[in-house]
Amino acid sequence: MKRCILASLFLSGFLNAAEITTEVCVVGGGSGGIGAAIAAGREGAETVLVEQFPTLGGTGGNGLVSNWEGGPGCEIAAELYERMRAMGGAGVAPHSPSSMDIPNGFRMVDPAEPYEKSLVRAQPPAGGYRSVPYLPEAMDRAARDMMAATGHVTIFDKTEFIEAQTDEKKTCVTAIRVQNRETGEISTIRAKVFIDCTGSVILCRNLGCETYLGQDPKSRFAEESAPEKATDRMNAVILGYRIEPRENARKVEILPEEKAAYPKCAYVTGWRDGPRMVNMLTTFQGSEYQKMGYDETMRRGQLVVKNHWAMLQKYEEFQNYELVEIAPMLGIREDYRVKAKYMLRESDIFGGWDAQNHPDRIAVADHPADTHGVGGGLRHVATGYGVPYRCLIPDASYTNLLVACRGAGFSHIAASSCRLQRTMIQLGHAAGTAAAWAVRGDGNVEQIDVPKLVRHMNAYLRYPPFVKARKPTMEITAKSLNSAM
């Protein structure tokens, strides 16, 4: 832990040096970054986590999409839940009836609902799938506590990635430069392995890795539902907000100059007599966001939120509620995706686990292909499917680089299904473990013991329907993995 403690001192200005040396560097503190940092730390690797916001959690924490949809997770997700629940900051929520006469989801925590009922979406238990609402501050606290407990993780929040450095042959990422957003101090972080958990694969793009944006053409991944030609259509962007009960709750009044178009729908999660997060599902089209840019999208989104809440506050469920916070971060469902050693595609998610032939699957998911905005829709998968480790390895010359976020090796169609937070935690869990193992060797993330990683992640046996059916797992051999890798 000594090196990471020194790193903290460097950034705090106690020492004149501005260079940090560690073993694993995780860039981005969202769901994937949390999973990666905890996993790497638990494997004994000195780890630095870089996050631009003060709060960990990414879209869930800063975007106020503070809800895990129904679907499988891993041990790290389960422990995060238990810690949040113990703080009174999380619970399991079935669908609840409401008076809203607009398309809606109204999911309020029920203390009697067990966490296990939230682990399946494709084949849900009686009464439908359950989600897991949580408070952003509870996620931040639980994640920090779990990292601290490893004794090997140092967090640099309010710290922004600037650029990456490589060796001359561009086979190894040697360091990144970062800047503290409060002090302006620029520092260099050197590590043996780097993990891009930025969501928009900012690190990979800076390194020149090939990426995709928008709908893939049919020819790219041989997907039946893909268009003949690539388009700029992407999953919609949202700006979430938080409401809480208040005595004499203030009502939002919209001035003429504040009027803006807003969607007539709402997905509300939280507590019956406590905080709730509101997701309007589509604030802007994904292509609109790309054209407007981040800052302008945020600016316009403020007006959309006010108009949306002015509509919602008229319903019975919200009479004593007040708008208390607009998310400081956009909820981006889709952005750049890196070209990886393997690209998860339509046949993977709709064929299911048994139809896949990937011996290196390290995560399991079962969420529908869910695209919001123009041309979108919901296409259910029949059962769980696996995500191969190769989806976390960029198809580039760098041997010490992994990616664990929504921008990993997914087609546009596959990304609409496996972008969920607990799936990202699984990817981070696998990437952090792999990175820690790689630093014990030469740092090459492809040369780790992949069969051991598959057994460690135990994805198949973490999906309740598979366990219930008692199906035999695929035999994992060095030969089958070598042919896949």
Coordinates of N, CA and C in Angstrom, one line a residue, residues 36-196:
A36 N -13.7 -3.3 -11.1 CA -12.3 -3.5 -11.5 C -11.3 -3.2 -10.3
A37 N -11.6 -2.0 -9.7 CA -10.7 -1.6 -8.6 C -10.8 -2.5 -7.4
I38 N -12.0 -2.9 -7.1 CA -12.2 -3.8 -5.9 C -11.5 -5.2 -6.2
A39 N -11.8 -5.7 -7.4 CA -11.2 -7.0 -7.8 C -9.7 -7.0 -7.8
A40 N -9.1 -6.0 -8.4 CA -7.7 -5.9 -8.5 C -7.1 -5.8 -7.1
G41 N -7.7 -4.9 -6.2 CA -7.2 -4.8 -4.9 C -7.3 -6.0 -4.1
R42 N -8.4 -6.8 -4.3 CA -8.5 -8.0 -3.5 C -7.5 -9.1 -4.0
E43 N -7.0 -9.0 -5.2 CA -6.0 -9.9 -5.6 C -4.6 -9.4 -5.2
G44 N -4.5 -8.3 -4.5 CA -3.2 -7.9 -3.9 C -2.5 -6.9 -4.8
A45 N -3.1 -6.5 -5.9 CA -2.4 -5.5 -6.8 C -2.6 -4.1 -6.3
E46 N -1.4 -3.4 -6.3 CA -1.5 -1.9 -5.9 C -2.3 -1.2 -7.1
T47 N -3.4 -0.6 -6.7 CA -4.3 -0.1 -7.7 C -4.7 1.4 -7.5
V48 N -4.7 2.1 -8.6 CA -5.1 3.5 -8.6 C -6.4 3.6 -9.4
L49 N -7.4 4.2 -8.8 CA -8.7 4.5 -9.6 C -8.8 6.0 -9.8
V50 N -9.0 6.4 -11.1 CA -9.1 7.8 -11.5 C -10.5 8.0 -11.8
E51 N -11.2 9.0 -11.2 CA -12.6 9.3 -11.5 C -12.7 10.9 -11.5
Q52 N -13.4 11.4 -12.6 CA -13.5 12.8 -12.7 C -14.5 13.5 -11.8
F53 N -15.5 12.7 -11.3 CA -16.5 13.3 -10.4 C -16.2 13.1 -9.0
P54 N -16.8 13.8 -8.1 CA -16.5 13.6 -6.6 C -17.1 12.3 -6.1
T55 N -18.2 11.8 -6.8 CA -18.9 10.6 -6.4 C -18.6 9.4 -7.3
L56 N -18.4 8.3 -6.8 CA -18.2 7.1 -7.6 C -19.6 6.6 -8.0
G57 N -19.6 5.8 -9.1 CA -20.9 5.2 -9.5 C -21.3 5.5 -11.0
G58 N -20.6 6.5 -11.6 CA -20.8 6.7 -13.0 C -22.3 7.1 -13.3
T59 N -22.9 6.5 -14.3 CA -24.3 6.8 -14.6 C -25.2 6.6 -13.5
G60 N -25.0 5.5 -12.7 CA -25.8 5.2 -11.5 C -25.6 6.2 -10.4
G61 N -24.4 6.7 -10.2 CA -24.2 7.6 -9.1 C -24.4 9.1 -9.5
N62 N -23.7 9.5 -10.6 CA -23.8 10.9 -11.0 C -24.9 11.2 -12.0
G63 N -25.3 10.1 -12.7 CA -26.4 10.3 -13.7 C -27.7 10.1 -13.0
L64 N -27.8 9.7 -11.8 CA -29.0 9.4 -11.0 C -29.9 8.3 -11.6
V65 N -29.2 7.5 -12.4 CA -29.9 6.2 -12.9 C -29.6 5.2 -11.8
S66 N -30.1 5.5 -10.6 CA -29.7 4.7 -9.4 C -30.6 3.5 -9.2
N67 N -30.5 2.6 -10.1 CA -31.4 1.4 -10.1 C -30.8 0.3 -10.9
W68 N -30.6 -0.8 -10.3 CA -30.2 -2.0 -11.1 C -31.4 -2.7 -11.6
E69 N -31.5 -2.8 -12.9 CA -32.6 -3.6 -13.5 C -32.4 -5.0 -13.2
G70 N -33.5 -5.8 -13.3 CA -33.4 -7.2 -13.1 C -32.4 -7.9 -13.9
G71 N -31.6 -8.8 -13.4 CA -30.6 -9.5 -14.1 C -29.5 -9.9 -13.2
P72 N -28.6 -10.8 -13.7 CA -27.6 -11.4 -12.9 C -26.4 -10.4 -12.5
G73 N -25.8 -10.7 -11.4 CA -24.6 -9.9 -11.0 C -23.5 -10.9 -10.6
C74 N -22.6 -10.4 -9.7 CA -21.5 -11.2 -9.3 C -21.4 -11.0 -7.8
E75 N -20.3 -11.6 -7.2 CA -20.2 -11.4 -5.7 C -19.9 -10.0 -5.3
I76 N -19.2 -9.2 -6.2 CA -19.0 -7.8 -5.8 C -20.3 -7.0 -5.8
A77 N -21.2 -7.3 -6.8 CA -22.5 -6.6 -6.8 C -23.3 -7.0 -5.6
A78 N -23.3 -8.3 -5.2 CA -24.1 -8.7 -4.1 C -23.6 -8.1 -2.8
E79 N -22.3 -7.9 -2.7 CA -21.7 -7.3 -1.4 C -22.0 -5.8 -1.4
L80 N -21.9 -5.2 -2.6 CA -22.3 -3.7 -2.7 C -23.8 -3.6 -2.2
Y81 N -24.6 -4.5 -2.7 CA -26.1 -4.4 -2.3 C -26.2 -4.5 -0.8
E82 N -25.6 -5.5 -0.2 CA -25.8 -5.8 1.2 C -25.3 -4.6 2.0
R83 N -24.2 -4.0 1.6 CA -23.6 -2.8 2.3 C -24.6 -1.6 2.2
M84 N -25.1 -1.4 1.0 CA -26.1 -0.3 0.8 C -27.3 -0.5 1.6
R85 N -27.8 -1.8 1.6 CA -29.1 -2.1 2.3 C -28.9 -1.8 3.8
A86 N -27.7 -2.2 4.3 CA -27.4 -2.0 5.8 C -27.5 -0.5 6.1
M87 N -27.2 0.3 5.2 CA -27.2 1.8 5.4 C -28.6 2.4 5.2
G88 N -29.5 1.5 4.8 CA -30.9 2.0 4.4 C -30.9 2.6 3.1
G89 N -29.9 2.3 2.2 CA -29.8 3.0 0.9 C -30.0 2.1 -0.3
A90 N -30.6 0.9 -0.1 CA -31.0 0.1 -1.2 C -32.0 -0.9 -0.8
G91 N -32.7 -1.4 -1.8 CA -33.7 -2.4 -1.5 C -34.2 -3.0 -2.8
V92 N -35.1 -4.0 -2.8 CA -35.6 -4.7 -4.0 C -37.0 -4.3 -4.2
A93 N -37.3 -4.0 -5.5 CA -38.6 -3.4 -5.8 C -39.3 -4.1 -6.9
P94 N -40.5 -4.6 -6.6 CA -41.4 -5.1 -7.7 C -42.1 -3.9 -8.4
H95 N -42.8 -4.2 -9.5 CA -43.6 -3.2 -10.1 C -44.7 -2.8 -9.2
S96 N -45.0 -1.6 -9.0 CA -46.1 -1.1 -8.2 C -47.1 -0.4 -9.0
P97 N -48.4 -0.5 -8.7 CA -49.4 0.2 -9.5 C -49.3 1.7 -9.2
S98 N -49.8 2.5 -10.1 CA -49.8 4.0 -9.9 C -50.9 4.6 -10.6
S99 N -51.2 5.9 -10.3 CA -52.3 6.6 -11.0 C -51.9 7.2 -12.3
M100 N -50.7 7.1 -12.7 CA -50.2 7.8 -13.9 C -50.9 7.2 -15.1
D101 N -51.4 8.1 -16.0 CA -52.1 7.7 -17.2 C -51.1 7.8 -18.4
I102 N -49.8 7.7 -18.2 CA -48.8 7.8 -19.2 C -48.0 6.5 -19.1
P103 N -47.3 6.1 -20.2 CA -46.5 4.9 -20.1 C -45.5 5.1 -18.9
N104 N -45.4 4.1 -18.0 CA -44.6 4.4 -16.8 C -44.2 3.1 -16.2
G105 N -43.1 3.2 -15.4 CA -42.7 2.2 -14.4 C -42.7 2.8 -13.1
F106 N -43.2 2.2 -12.1 CA -43.3 2.7 -10.7 C -42.8 1.6 -9.8
R107 N -41.6 1.7 -9.4 CA -41.0 0.6 -8.6 C -40.5 1.1 -7.3
M108 N -41.2 0.7 -6.2 CA -40.9 1.1 -4.9 C -40.4 -0.1 -4.1
V109 N -39.4 0.2 -3.2 CA -38.7 -0.8 -2.4 C -39.7 -1.5 -1.5
D110 N -39.6 -2.8 -1.5 CA -40.4 -3.6 -0.6 C -39.5 -4.4 0.3
P111 N -39.4 -4.1 1.6 CA -38.4 -4.8 2.5 C -38.5 -6.3 2.5
A112 N -39.7 -6.8 2.2 CA -39.9 -8.2 2.2 C -39.3 -9.0 1.0
E113 N -38.9 -8.2 0.0 CA -38.4 -8.8 -1.3 C -37.0 -9.2 -1.1
P114 N -36.6 -10.5 -1.4 CA -35.2 -10.8 -1.3 C -34.4 -10.4 -2.5
Y115 N -33.1 -10.2 -2.3 CA -32.2 -9.8 -3.4 C -32.2 -10.9 -4.5
E116 N -32.3 -12.2 -4.2 CA -32.3 -13.2 -5.1 C -33.3 -13.1 -6.2
K117 N -34.4 -12.5 -5.9 CA -35.5 -12.3 -6.9 C -35.2 -11.3 -8.0
S118 N -34.1 -10.5 -7.7 CA -33.7 -9.5 -8.7 C -32.7 -10.0 -9.7
L119 N -32.3 -11.3 -9.6 CA -31.2 -11.8 -10.4 C -31.5 -12.3 -11.8
V120 N -32.8 -12.3 -12.1 CA -33.3 -12.8 -13.4 C -34.2 -11.8 -14.1
R121 N -34.0 -11.6 -15.4 CA -34.9 -10.8 -16.2 C -35.6 -11.6 -17.2
A122 N -34.9 -12.5 -17.9 CA -35.5 -13.2 -19.0 C -36.5 -14.2 -18.6
Q123 N -36.3 -14.9 -17.4 CA -37.2 -15.9 -16.9 C -37.6 -15.5 -15.5
P124 N -38.3 -14.4 -15.3 CA -38.5 -13.8 -13.9 C -39.4 -14.7 -13.1
P125 N -39.3 -14.5 -11.7 CA -40.1 -15.2 -10.8 C -41.6 -14.7 -10.9
A126 N -42.4 -15.4 -10.2 CA -43.9 -14.9 -10.2 C -44.0 -13.5 -9.7
G127 N -44.8 -12.8 -10.4 CA -45.0 -11.3 -10.1 C -44.1 -10.4 -10.9
G128 N -43.3 -11.0 -11.8 CA -42.4 -10.2 -12.7 C -41.0 -10.0 -12.1
Y129 N -40.2 -9.4 -12.9 CA -38.8 -9.1 -12.5 C -38.8 -8.0 -11.4
R130 N -37.8 -8.1 -10.6 CA -37.5 -7.1 -9.6 C -36.3 -6.2 -9.9
S131 N -36.3 -5.0 -9.6 CA -35.2 -4.1 -9.7 C -34.6 -3.8 -8.3
V132 N -33.5 -3.1 -8.3 CA -32.8 -2.7 -7.1 C -32.5 -1.2 -7.1
P133 N -33.5 -0.4 -6.6 CA -33.2 1.0 -6.4 C -32.2 1.2 -5.3
Y134 N -31.3 2.3 -5.5 CA -30.4 2.6 -4.4 C -30.1 4.1 -4.4
L135 N -29.5 4.6 -3.4 CA -29.1 6.0 -3.3 C -27.7 6.1 -3.7
P136 N -27.4 7.1 -4.6 CA -26.1 7.4 -5.1 C -25.0 7.5 -3.9
E137 N -25.4 8.1 -2.9 CA -24.4 8.3 -1.8 C -24.1 7.0 -1.1
A138 N -25.1 6.1 -1.1 CA -24.9 4.7 -0.5 C -23.9 3.9 -1.4
M139 N -24.1 4.0 -2.7 CA -23.2 3.3 -3.6 C -21.8 3.8 -3.4
D140 N -21.6 5.2 -3.4 CA -20.3 5.8 -3.2 C -19.6 5.3 -2.0
R141 N -20.4 5.3 -0.9 CA -19.8 4.9 0.4 C -19.5 3.4 0.4
A142 N -20.4 2.6 -0.1 CA -20.1 1.1 -0.1 C -18.9 0.8 -0.9
A143 N -18.8 1.4 -2.1 CA -17.7 1.1 -3.0 C -16.3 1.6 -2.4
R144 N -16.3 2.8 -1.8 CA -15.1 3.3 -1.1 C -14.7 2.4 0.1
D145 N -15.7 1.9 0.8 CA -15.4 1.0 2.0 C -14.8 -0.3 1.5
M146 N -15.3 -0.8 0.4 CA -14.8 -2.1 -0.1 C -13.4 -2.0 -0.7
M147 N -13.2 -0.8 -1.3 CA -11.8 -0.6 -1.8 C -10.8 -0.4 -0.7
A148 N -11.2 0.4 0.3 CA -10.4 0.6 1.5 C -10.0 -0.7 2.2
A149 N -11.0 -1.6 2.3 CA -10.8 -2.9 3.0 C -9.7 -3.8 2.3
T150 N -9.5 -3.5 1.0 CA -8.5 -4.3 0.4 C -7.1 -3.9 0.8
G151 N -6.9 -2.7 1.2 CA -5.6 -2.2 1.6 C -4.7 -1.9 0.4
H152 N -5.2 -1.9 -0.8 CA -4.4 -1.8 -2.0 C -4.9 -0.8 -3.0
V153 N -6.0 -0.1 -2.7 CA -6.6 0.8 -3.7 C -6.6 2.2 -3.2
T154 N -6.1 3.1 -4.1 CA -6.2 4.6 -3.8 C -7.1 5.2 -4.8
I155 N -7.9 6.1 -4.4 CA -8.9 6.7 -5.3 C -8.5 8.2 -5.5
F156 N -8.4 8.5 -6.8 CA -8.2 9.9 -7.2 C -9.5 10.4 -7.8
D157 N -10.4 10.9 -7.0 CA -11.6 11.5 -7.5 C -11.4 12.9 -7.9
K158 N -12.3 13.5 -8.6 CA -12.2 14.9 -9.1 C -10.9 15.0 -9.9
T159 N -10.6 14.0 -10.6 CA -9.3 13.9 -11.4 C -9.7 13.4 -12.8
E160 N -9.2 14.2 -13.8 CA -9.6 14.0 -15.2 C -8.5 13.4 -16.0
F161 N -8.7 12.4 -16.8 CA -7.8 11.9 -17.8 C -7.4 12.9 -18.8
I162 N -6.1 13.1 -19.1 CA -5.7 14.0 -20.2 C -5.2 13.3 -21.4
E163 N -4.2 12.4 -21.2 CA -3.6 11.7 -22.3 C -2.8 10.5 -21.8
A164 N -2.6 9.6 -22.8 CA -1.8 8.4 -22.5 C -0.4 8.5 -23.1
Q165 N 0.5 7.7 -22.5 CA 1.8 7.6 -23.0 C 2.2 6.1 -23.3
T166 N 2.9 5.9 -24.3 CA 3.3 4.5 -24.7 C 4.8 4.4 -25.0
D167 N 5.2 3.1 -25.1 CA 6.6 2.9 -25.5 C 6.7 3.2 -27.0
E168 N 7.9 3.2 -27.5 CA 8.1 3.6 -28.9 C 7.4 2.7 -29.9
K169 N 7.4 1.4 -29.6 CA 6.7 0.5 -30.6 C 5.2 0.4 -30.4
K170 N 4.7 1.1 -29.5 CA 3.2 1.1 -29.2 C 2.7 -0.3 -28.9
T171 N 3.5 -1.0 -28.1 CA 3.0 -2.3 -27.7 C 2.6 -2.3 -26.2
C172 N 3.0 -1.2 -25.5 CA 2.7 -1.1 -24.1 C 2.3 0.3 -23.7
V173 N 1.2 0.4 -23.0 CA 0.8 1.7 -22.4 C 1.7 1.9 -21.1
T174 N 2.5 3.0 -21.1 CA 3.4 3.2 -20.0 C 2.9 4.1 -18.9
A175 N 2.0 5.0 -19.2 CA 1.6 6.0 -18.2 C 0.4 6.8 -18.8
I176 N -0.3 7.5 -17.9 CA -1.3 8.4 -18.3 C -1.1 9.7 -17.5
R177 N -1.5 10.8 -18.1 CA -1.4 12.1 -17.4 C -2.8 12.5 -17.0
V178 N -3.0 13.0 -15.8 CA -4.3 13.4 -15.3 C -4.2 14.7 -14.6
Q179 N -5.4 15.4 -14.5 CA -5.4 16.7 -13.9 C -6.5 16.7 -12.8
N180 N -6.1 17.2 -11.6 CA -7.1 17.4 -10.5 C -7.9 18.6 -10.9
R181 N -9.3 18.4 -10.9 CA -10.2 19.4 -11.4 C -10.3 20.6 -10.4
E182 N -9.9 20.4 -9.2 CA -10.0 21.5 -8.2 C -8.7 22.3 -8.1
T183 N -7.6 21.6 -8.1 CA -6.3 22.3 -7.9 C -5.6 22.7 -9.3
G184 N -6.0 21.9 -10.3 CA -5.4 22.1 -11.6 C -4.1 21.4 -11.8
E185 N -3.6 20.7 -10.7 CA -2.3 20.0 -10.7 C -2.4 18.8 -11.7
I186 N -1.3 18.7 -12.5 CA -1.2 17.7 -13.5 C -0.2 16.7 -12.9
S187 N -0.5 15.4 -13.0 CA 0.3 14.3 -12.5 C 0.4 13.2 -13.6
T188 N 1.4 12.4 -13.4 CA 1.6 11.2 -14.3 C 1.5 10.0 -13.5
I189 N 0.7 9.0 -13.9 CA 0.5 7.7 -13.3 C 1.0 6.6 -14.1
R190 N 2.1 5.9 -13.6 CA 2.7 4.8 -14.3 C 2.1 3.5 -13.8
A191 N 1.8 2.6 -14.6 CA 1.3 1.3 -14.2 C 1.7 0.2 -15.1
K192 N 1.6 -1.1 -14.7 CA 1.9 -2.2 -15.5 C 0.7 -2.6 -16.4
V193 N -0.6 -2.4 -15.9 CA -1.8 -2.7 -16.7 C -2.8 -1.5 -16.5
F194 N -3.4 -1.2 -17.6 CA -4.4 -0.1 -17.6 C -5.8 -0.7 -18.0
I195 N -6.9 -0.2 -17.3 CA -8.2 -0.7 -17.6 C -9.1 0.6 -17.9
D196 N -9.6 0.6 -19.1 CA -10.5 1.7 -19.6 C -11.9 1.4 -19.1

